[in-house]
Short mmCIF file of C-alpha atoms and ligand atoms in Angstrom, two decimals:
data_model
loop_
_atom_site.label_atom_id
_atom_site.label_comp_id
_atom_site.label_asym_id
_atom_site.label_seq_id
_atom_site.Cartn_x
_atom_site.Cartn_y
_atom_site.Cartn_z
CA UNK I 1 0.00 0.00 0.00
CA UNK I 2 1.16 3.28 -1.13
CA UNK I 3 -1.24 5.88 0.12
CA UNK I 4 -3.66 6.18 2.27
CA UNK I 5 -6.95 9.02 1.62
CA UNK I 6 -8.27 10.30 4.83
CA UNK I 7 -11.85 11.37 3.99
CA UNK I 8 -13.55 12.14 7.47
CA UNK I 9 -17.11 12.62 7.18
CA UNK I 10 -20.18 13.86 8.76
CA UNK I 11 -23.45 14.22 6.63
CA UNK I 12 -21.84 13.58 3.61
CA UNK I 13 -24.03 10.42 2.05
CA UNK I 14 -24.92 12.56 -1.12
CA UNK I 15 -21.51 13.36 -2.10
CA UNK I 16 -19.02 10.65 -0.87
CA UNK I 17 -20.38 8.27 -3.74
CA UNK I 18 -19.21 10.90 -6.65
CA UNK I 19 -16.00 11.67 -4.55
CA UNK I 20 -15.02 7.82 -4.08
CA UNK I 21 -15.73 7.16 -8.01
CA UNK I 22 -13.74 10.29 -9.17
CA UNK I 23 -10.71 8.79 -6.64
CA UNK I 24 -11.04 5.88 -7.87
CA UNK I 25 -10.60 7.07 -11.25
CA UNK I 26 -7.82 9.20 -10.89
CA UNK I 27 -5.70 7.52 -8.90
CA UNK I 28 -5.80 3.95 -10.90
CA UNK I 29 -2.55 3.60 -11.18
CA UNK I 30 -2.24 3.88 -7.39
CA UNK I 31 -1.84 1.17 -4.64
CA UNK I 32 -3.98 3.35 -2.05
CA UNK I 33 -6.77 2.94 -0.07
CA UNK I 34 -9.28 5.45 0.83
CA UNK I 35 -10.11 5.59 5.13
CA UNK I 36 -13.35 7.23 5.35
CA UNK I 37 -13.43 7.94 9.23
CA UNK I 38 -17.64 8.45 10.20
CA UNK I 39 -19.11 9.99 13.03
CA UNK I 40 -22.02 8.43 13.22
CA UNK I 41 -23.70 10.72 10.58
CA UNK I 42 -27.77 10.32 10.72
CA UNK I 43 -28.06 10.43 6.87
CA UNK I 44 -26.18 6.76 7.09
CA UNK I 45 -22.49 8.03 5.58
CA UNK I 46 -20.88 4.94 7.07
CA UNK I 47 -23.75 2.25 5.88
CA UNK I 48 -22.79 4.06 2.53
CA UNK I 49 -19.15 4.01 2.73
CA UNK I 50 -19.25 0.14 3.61
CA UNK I 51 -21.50 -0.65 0.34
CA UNK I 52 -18.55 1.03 -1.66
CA UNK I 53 -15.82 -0.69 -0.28
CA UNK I 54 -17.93 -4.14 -1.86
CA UNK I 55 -17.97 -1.91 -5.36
CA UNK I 56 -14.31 -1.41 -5.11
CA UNK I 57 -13.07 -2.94 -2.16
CA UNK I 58 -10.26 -0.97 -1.29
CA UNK I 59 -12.34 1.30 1.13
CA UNK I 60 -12.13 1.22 4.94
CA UNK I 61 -14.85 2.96 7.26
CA UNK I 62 -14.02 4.01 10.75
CA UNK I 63 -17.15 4.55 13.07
CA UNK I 64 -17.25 7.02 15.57
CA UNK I 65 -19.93 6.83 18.19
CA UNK I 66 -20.54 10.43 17.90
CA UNK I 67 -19.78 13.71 16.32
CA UNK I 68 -16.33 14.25 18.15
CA UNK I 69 -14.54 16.92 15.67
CA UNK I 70 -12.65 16.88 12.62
CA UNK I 71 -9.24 16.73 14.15
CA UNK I 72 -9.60 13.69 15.81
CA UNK I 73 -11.03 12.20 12.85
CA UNK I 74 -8.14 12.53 10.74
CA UNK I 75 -6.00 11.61 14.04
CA UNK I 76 -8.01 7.93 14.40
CA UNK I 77 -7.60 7.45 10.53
CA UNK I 78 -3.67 8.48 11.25
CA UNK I 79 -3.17 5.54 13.00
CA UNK I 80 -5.28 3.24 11.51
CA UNK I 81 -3.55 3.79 8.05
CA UNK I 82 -0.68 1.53 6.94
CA UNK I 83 0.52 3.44 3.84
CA UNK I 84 3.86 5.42 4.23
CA UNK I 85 2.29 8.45 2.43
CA UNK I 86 -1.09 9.99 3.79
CA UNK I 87 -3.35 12.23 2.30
CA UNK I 88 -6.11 14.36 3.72
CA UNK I 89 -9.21 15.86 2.06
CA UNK I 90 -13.05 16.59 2.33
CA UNK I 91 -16.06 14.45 1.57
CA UNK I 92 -17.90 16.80 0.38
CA UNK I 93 -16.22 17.75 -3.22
CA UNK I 94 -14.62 21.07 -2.34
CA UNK I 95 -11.18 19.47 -2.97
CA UNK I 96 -11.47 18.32 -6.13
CA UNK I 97 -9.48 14.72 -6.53
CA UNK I 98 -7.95 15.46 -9.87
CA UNK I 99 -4.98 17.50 -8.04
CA UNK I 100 -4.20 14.15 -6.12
CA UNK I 101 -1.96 13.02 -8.55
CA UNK I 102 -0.14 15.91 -8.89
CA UNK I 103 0.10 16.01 -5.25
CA UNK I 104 1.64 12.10 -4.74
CA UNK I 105 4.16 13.17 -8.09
CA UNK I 106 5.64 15.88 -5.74
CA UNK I 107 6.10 13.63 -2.57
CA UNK I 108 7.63 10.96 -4.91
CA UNK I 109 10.07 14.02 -5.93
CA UNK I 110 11.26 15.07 -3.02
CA UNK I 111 8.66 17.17 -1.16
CA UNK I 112 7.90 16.39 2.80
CA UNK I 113 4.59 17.94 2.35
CA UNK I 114 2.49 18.82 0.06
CA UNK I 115 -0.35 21.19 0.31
CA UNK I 116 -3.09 21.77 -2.45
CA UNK I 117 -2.98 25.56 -1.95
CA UNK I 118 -6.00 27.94 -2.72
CA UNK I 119 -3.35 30.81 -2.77
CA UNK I 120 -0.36 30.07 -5.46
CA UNK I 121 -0.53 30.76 -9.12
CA UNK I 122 -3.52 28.42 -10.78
CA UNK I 123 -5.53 28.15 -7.02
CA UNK I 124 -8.27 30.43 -5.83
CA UNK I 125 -11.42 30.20 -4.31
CA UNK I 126 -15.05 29.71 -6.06
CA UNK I 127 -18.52 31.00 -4.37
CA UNK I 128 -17.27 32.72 -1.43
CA UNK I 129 -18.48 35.43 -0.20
CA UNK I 130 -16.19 38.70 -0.02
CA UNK I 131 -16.90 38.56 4.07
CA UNK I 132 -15.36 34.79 3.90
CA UNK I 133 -12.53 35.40 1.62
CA UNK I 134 -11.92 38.35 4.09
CA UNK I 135 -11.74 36.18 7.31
CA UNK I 136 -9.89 32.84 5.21
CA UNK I 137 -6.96 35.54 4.18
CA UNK I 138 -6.92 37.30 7.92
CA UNK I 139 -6.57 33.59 9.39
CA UNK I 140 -3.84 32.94 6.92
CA UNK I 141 -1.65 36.09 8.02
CA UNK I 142 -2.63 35.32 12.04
CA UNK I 143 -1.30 31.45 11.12
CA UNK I 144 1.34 32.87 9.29
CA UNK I 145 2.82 35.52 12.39
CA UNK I 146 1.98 33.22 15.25
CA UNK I 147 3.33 30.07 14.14
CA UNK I 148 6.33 31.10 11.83
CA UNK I 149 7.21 27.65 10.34
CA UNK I 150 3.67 27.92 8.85
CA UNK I 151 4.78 30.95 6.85
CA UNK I 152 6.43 27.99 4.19
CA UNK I 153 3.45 27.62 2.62
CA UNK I 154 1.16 30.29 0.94
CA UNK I 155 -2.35 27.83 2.45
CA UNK I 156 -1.61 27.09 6.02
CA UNK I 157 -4.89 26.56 6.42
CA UNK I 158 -5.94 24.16 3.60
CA UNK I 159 -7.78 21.56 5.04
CA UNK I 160 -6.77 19.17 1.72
CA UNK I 161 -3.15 18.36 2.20
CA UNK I 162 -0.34 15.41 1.31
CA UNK I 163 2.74 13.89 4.01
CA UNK I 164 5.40 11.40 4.28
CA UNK I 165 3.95 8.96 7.31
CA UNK I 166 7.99 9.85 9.03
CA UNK I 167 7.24 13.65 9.07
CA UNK I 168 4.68 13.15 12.33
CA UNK I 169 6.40 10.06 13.53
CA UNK I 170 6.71 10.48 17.21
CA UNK I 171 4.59 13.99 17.57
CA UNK I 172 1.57 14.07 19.34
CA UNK I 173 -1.28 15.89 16.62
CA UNK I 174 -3.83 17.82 19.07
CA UNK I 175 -7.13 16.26 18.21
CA UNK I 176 -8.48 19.53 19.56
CA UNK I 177 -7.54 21.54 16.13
CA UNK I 178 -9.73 21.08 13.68
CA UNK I 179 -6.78 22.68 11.32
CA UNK I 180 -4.67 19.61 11.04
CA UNK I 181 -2.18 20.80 8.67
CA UNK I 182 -1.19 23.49 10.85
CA UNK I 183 -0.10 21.17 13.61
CA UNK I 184 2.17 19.40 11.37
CA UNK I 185 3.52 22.19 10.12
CA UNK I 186 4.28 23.63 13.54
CA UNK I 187 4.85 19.96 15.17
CA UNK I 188 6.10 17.92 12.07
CA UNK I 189 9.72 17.34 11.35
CA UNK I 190 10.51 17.85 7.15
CA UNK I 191 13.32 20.13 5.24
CA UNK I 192 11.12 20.57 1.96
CA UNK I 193 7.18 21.55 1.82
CA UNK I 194 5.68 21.92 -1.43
CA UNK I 195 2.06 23.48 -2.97
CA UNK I 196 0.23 22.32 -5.51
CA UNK I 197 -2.62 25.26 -6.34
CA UNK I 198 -6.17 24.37 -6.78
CA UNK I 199 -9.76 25.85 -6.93
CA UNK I 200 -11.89 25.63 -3.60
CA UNK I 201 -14.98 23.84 -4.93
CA UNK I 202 -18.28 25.94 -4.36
CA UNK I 203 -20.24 23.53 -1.46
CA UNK I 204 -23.14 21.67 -3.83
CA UNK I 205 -25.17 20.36 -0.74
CA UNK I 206 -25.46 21.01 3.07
CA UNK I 207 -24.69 24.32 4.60
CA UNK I 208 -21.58 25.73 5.95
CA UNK I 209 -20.96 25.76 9.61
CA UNK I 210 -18.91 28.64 10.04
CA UNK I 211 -19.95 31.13 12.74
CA UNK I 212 -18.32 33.28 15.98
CA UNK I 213 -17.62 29.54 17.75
CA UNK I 214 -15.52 28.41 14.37
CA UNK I 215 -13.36 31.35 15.00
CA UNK I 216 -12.98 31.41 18.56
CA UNK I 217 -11.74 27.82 18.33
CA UNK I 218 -9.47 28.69 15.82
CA UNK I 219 -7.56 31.29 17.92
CA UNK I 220 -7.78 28.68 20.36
CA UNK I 221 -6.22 26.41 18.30
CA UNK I 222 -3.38 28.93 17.36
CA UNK I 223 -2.89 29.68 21.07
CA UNK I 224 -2.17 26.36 22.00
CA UNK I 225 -0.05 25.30 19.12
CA UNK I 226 1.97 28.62 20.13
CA UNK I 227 2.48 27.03 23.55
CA UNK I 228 3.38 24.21 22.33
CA UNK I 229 5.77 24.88 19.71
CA UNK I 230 7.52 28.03 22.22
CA UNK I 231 6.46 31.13 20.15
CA UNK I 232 5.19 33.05 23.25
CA UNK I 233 9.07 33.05 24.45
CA UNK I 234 9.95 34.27 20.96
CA UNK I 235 7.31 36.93 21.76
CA UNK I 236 8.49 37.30 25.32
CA UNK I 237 12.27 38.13 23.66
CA UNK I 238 11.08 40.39 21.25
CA UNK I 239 9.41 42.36 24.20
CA UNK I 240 12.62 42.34 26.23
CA UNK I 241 14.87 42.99 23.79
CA UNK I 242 12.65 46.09 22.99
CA UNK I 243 13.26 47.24 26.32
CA UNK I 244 16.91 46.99 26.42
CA UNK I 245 16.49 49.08 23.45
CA UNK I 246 14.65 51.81 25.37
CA UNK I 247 18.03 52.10 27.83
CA UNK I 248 20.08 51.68 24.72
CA UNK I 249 18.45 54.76 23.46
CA UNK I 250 18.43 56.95 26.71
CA UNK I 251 21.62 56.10 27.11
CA UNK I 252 22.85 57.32 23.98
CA UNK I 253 20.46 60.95 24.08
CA UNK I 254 22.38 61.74 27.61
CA UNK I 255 25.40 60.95 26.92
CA UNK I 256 25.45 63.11 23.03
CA UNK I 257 23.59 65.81 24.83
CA UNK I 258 25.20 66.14 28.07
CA UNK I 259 29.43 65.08 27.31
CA UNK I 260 29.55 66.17 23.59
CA UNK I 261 26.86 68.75 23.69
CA UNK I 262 25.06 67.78 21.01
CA UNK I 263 21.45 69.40 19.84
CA UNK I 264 19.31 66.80 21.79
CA UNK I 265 17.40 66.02 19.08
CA UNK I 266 20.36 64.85 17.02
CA UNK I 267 21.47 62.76 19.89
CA UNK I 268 17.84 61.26 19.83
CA UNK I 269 17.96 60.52 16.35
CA UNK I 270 21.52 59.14 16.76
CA UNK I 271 19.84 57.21 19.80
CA UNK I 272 17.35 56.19 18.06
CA UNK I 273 19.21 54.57 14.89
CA UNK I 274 21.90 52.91 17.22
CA UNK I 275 18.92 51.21 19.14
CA UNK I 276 17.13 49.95 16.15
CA UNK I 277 20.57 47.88 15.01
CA UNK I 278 21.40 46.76 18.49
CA UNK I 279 18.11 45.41 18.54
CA UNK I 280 18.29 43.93 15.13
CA UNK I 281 21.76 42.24 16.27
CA UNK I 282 19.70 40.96 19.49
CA UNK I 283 16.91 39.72 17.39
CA UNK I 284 18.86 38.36 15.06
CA UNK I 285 20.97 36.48 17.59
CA UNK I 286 18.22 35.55 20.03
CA UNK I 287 15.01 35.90 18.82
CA UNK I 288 15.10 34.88 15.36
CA UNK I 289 17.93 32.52 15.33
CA UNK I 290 16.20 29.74 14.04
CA UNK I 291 14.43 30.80 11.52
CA UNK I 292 17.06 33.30 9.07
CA UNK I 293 18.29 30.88 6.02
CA UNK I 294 20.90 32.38 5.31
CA UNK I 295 23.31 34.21 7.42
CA UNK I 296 26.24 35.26 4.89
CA UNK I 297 27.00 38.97 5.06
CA UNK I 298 25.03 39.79 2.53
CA UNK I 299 21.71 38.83 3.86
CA UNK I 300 22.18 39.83 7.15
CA UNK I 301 22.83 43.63 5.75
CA UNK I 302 19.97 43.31 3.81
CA UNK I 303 17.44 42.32 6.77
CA UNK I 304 18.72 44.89 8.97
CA UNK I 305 18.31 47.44 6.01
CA UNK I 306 14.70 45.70 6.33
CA UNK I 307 14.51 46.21 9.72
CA UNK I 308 15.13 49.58 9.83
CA UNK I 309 12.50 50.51 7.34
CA UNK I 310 9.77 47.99 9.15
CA UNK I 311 10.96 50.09 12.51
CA UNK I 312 10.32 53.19 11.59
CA UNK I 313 7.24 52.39 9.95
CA UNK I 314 6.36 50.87 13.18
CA UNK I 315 7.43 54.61 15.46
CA UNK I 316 5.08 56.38 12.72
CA UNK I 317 2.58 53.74 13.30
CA UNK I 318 2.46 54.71 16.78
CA UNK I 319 2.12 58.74 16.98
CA UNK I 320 -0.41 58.19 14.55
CA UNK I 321 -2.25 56.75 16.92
CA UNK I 322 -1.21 58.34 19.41
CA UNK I 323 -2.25 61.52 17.56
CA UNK I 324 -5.73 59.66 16.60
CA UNK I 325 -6.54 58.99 20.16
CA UNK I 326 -6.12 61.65 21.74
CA UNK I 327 -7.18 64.71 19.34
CA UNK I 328 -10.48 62.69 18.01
CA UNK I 329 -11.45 60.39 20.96
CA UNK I 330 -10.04 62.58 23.81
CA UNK I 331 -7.93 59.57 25.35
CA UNK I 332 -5.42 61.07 27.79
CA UNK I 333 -1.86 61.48 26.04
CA UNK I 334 -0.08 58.97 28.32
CA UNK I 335 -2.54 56.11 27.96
CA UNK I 336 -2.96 56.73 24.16
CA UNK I 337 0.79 56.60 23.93
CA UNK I 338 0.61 52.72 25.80
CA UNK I 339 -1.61 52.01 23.08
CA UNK I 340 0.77 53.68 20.19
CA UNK I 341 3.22 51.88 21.57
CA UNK I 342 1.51 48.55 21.72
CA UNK I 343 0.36 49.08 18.47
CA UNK I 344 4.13 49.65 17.18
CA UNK I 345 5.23 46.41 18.92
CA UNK I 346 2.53 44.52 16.98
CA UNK I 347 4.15 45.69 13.54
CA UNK I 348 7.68 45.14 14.59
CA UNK I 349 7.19 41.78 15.62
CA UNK I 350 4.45 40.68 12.41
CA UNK I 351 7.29 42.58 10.19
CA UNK I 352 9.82 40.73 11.60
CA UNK I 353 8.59 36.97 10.77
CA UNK I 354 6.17 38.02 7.81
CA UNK I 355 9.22 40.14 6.23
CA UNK I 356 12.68 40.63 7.83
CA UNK I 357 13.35 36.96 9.17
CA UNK I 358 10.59 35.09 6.14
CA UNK I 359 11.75 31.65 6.38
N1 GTP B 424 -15.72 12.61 11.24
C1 GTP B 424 -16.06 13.90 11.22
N2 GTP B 424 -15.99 14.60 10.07
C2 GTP B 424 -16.33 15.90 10.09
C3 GTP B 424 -16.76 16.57 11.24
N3 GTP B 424 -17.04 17.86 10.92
C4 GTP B 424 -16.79 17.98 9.61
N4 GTP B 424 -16.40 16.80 9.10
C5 GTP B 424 -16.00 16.50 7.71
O1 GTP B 424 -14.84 17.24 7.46
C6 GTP B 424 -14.84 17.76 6.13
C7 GTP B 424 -14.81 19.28 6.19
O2 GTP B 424 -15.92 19.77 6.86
P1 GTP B 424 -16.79 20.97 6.31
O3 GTP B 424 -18.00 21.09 7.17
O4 GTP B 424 -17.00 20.81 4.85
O5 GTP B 424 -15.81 22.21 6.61
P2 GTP B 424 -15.40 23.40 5.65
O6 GTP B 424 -15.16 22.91 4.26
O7 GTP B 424 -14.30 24.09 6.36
O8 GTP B 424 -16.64 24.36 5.68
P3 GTP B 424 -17.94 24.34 4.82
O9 GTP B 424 -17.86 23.30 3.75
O10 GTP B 424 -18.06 25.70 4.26
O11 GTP B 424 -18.96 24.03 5.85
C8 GTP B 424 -16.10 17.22 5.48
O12 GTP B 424 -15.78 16.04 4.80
C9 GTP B 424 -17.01 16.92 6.68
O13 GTP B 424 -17.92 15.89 6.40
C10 GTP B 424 -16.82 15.81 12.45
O14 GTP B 424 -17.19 16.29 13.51
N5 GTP B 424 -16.46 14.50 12.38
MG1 MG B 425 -16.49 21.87 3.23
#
């Protein structure tokens, strides 16, 4: 056995036929078998699934007792499959199986994992509406900044995805997230992931469940995968290291102004610009270490040209709203500049991961 399909499944007896015939179909040159993992869906999925496997018998069913999440679904048929490469995808024909084969060519050359990416070249997204695309891309740029190792791949999120068996062997996948390809991203060990693009499928029957509780368990998800993984010390350094670059800087404005006598406000721009490299050295040394590719002389001049831009982006960033808060909602100065400095922290550290230190 080559590959194993993880189709999990809940109300999904009208379209798991058509999806199991097109697999079928395009993958007949394939040893595989499909693991449809059911939680006891009403409209008898599983009863289904079972009268396929006699069609084509090369078809297992899992059944769940209950509806206990689609993270744990894929987990159970995890470990129930044999195959040394795994793929995962939906029942209900949003992930068209006609990329699959493009998919298995790229693990066969090479690639860890592959993900079938809405977002690269060819991919893209059919029958969403605007307010969905809106909240699929601001999930993909929260993935992308929490959990840096996710930033490899365009689709983070893509719940239709490919893996060498090895690349989880050993981690423990939360059943709790629902976005399994995240947690082997984050968790998984691999040197090369790869996307394939394709065309989110309009939903033909049922109704989409996304609502306020989808996204509040998301941001749980990412919370705990950021415990896991460590990024809330990454966070923690970038906070500290921002405050040895406040003393840096005071440092530097009294000793200009008060030894050399220089025009304060030179000394605070001189302060300033000596702080925002010793804080890119620190970063780059501390903070960031694992993640820059490349650390010839070259590239590290050209990400702390980046971080100096992203920096003072991130100081404008914050008198604007300081300005904001306190001329047009009458916040008081000092607390609007908390929040203007908040603010500018947020940028640094997004810019830093999304841009200066992009693995
Ligand atoms: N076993 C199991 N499968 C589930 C569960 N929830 C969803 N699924 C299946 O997981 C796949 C993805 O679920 P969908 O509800 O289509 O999620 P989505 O594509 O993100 O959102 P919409 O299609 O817009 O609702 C489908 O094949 C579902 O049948 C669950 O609790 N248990
Ligand atoms: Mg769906």
């Amino acid at each position: 056995m080559q590959l194993a399909v993880l189709v999990p499944t809940y109300m999904e007896a009208k379209t798991l036929p058509k999806l199991i015939e097109r697999l079928e179909e395009v993958l007949r040159d394939v040893d595989f078998e499909v693991i449809v993992i059911d939680d006891n869906s009403p409209d008898g999925t599983a009863d289904i699934a079972e009268a396929l496997f006699g069609k084509f018998g090369n078809i297992r069913v899992i059944r769940r007792p209950g509806k206990l999440g689609l993270g744990s679904a894929v987990v159970d048929g995890l470990v129930a499959a044999r195959a040394k490469l795994i793929a995962v995808m939906d029942a209900d024909l949003q992930h068209p199986p006609e990329v699959l084969p493009k998919v298995l060519e790229k693990l066969r050359s090479g690639c860890d994992v592959v993900v079938a990416s809405r977002y690269v070249k060819g991919g893209g997204v059919e029958g969403l509406s605007l307010w969905r695309r809106i909240l699929s891309r601001g999930a993909t740029v929260l993935a992308h900044i929490s959990l840096p190792r996710a930033g490899c791949v365009a689709d983070p999120l893509s719940g239709y995805f490919a893996f060498k068996r090895d690349v989880v062997h050993g981690t423990k996948l939360n059943p709790v997230g629902y976005k399994v390809l995240l947690e082997v991203l984050a968790k998984g060990r691999y040197t090369k992931v790869c996307e394939v693009p394709y065309k989110f499928q309009r939903r033909a029957e049922g109704r989409s469940k996304l609502g306020t509780l989808e996204v509040l368990r998301y941001l749980k998800h990412l919370h705990t995968l950021m415990r896991e993984t460590r990024e809330y010390r990454r966070l923690l350094n970038f906070v500290l290291v921002g405050l040895v670059g406040i003393f840096v800087n005071e440092s530097i404005l009294w000793f200009l102004t008060e030894f050399l006598s220089l025009y304060y406000v030179l000394s605070a721009a001189i302060g300033s610009e000596v702080s925002i490299l010793s804080n890119f050295a620190l970063n780059e040394v501390f903070t960031f270490r694992d993640l820059k590719a490349d650390s010839s002389l070259k590239s590290v001049l050209s990400r702390a040209l980046e971080y100096n831009w992203t920096r003072i982006i991130g100081i404008f960033l914050g008198l604007i709203t300081l300005y904001v808060l306190t001329t047009f909602l009458g916040l008081y100065y000092l607390l609007a500049n908390l929040v203007g400095i908040a603010v500018g922290l947020a940028w640094g550290y997004a810019t830093s991961i999304a841009i200066v230190w992009r693995s």
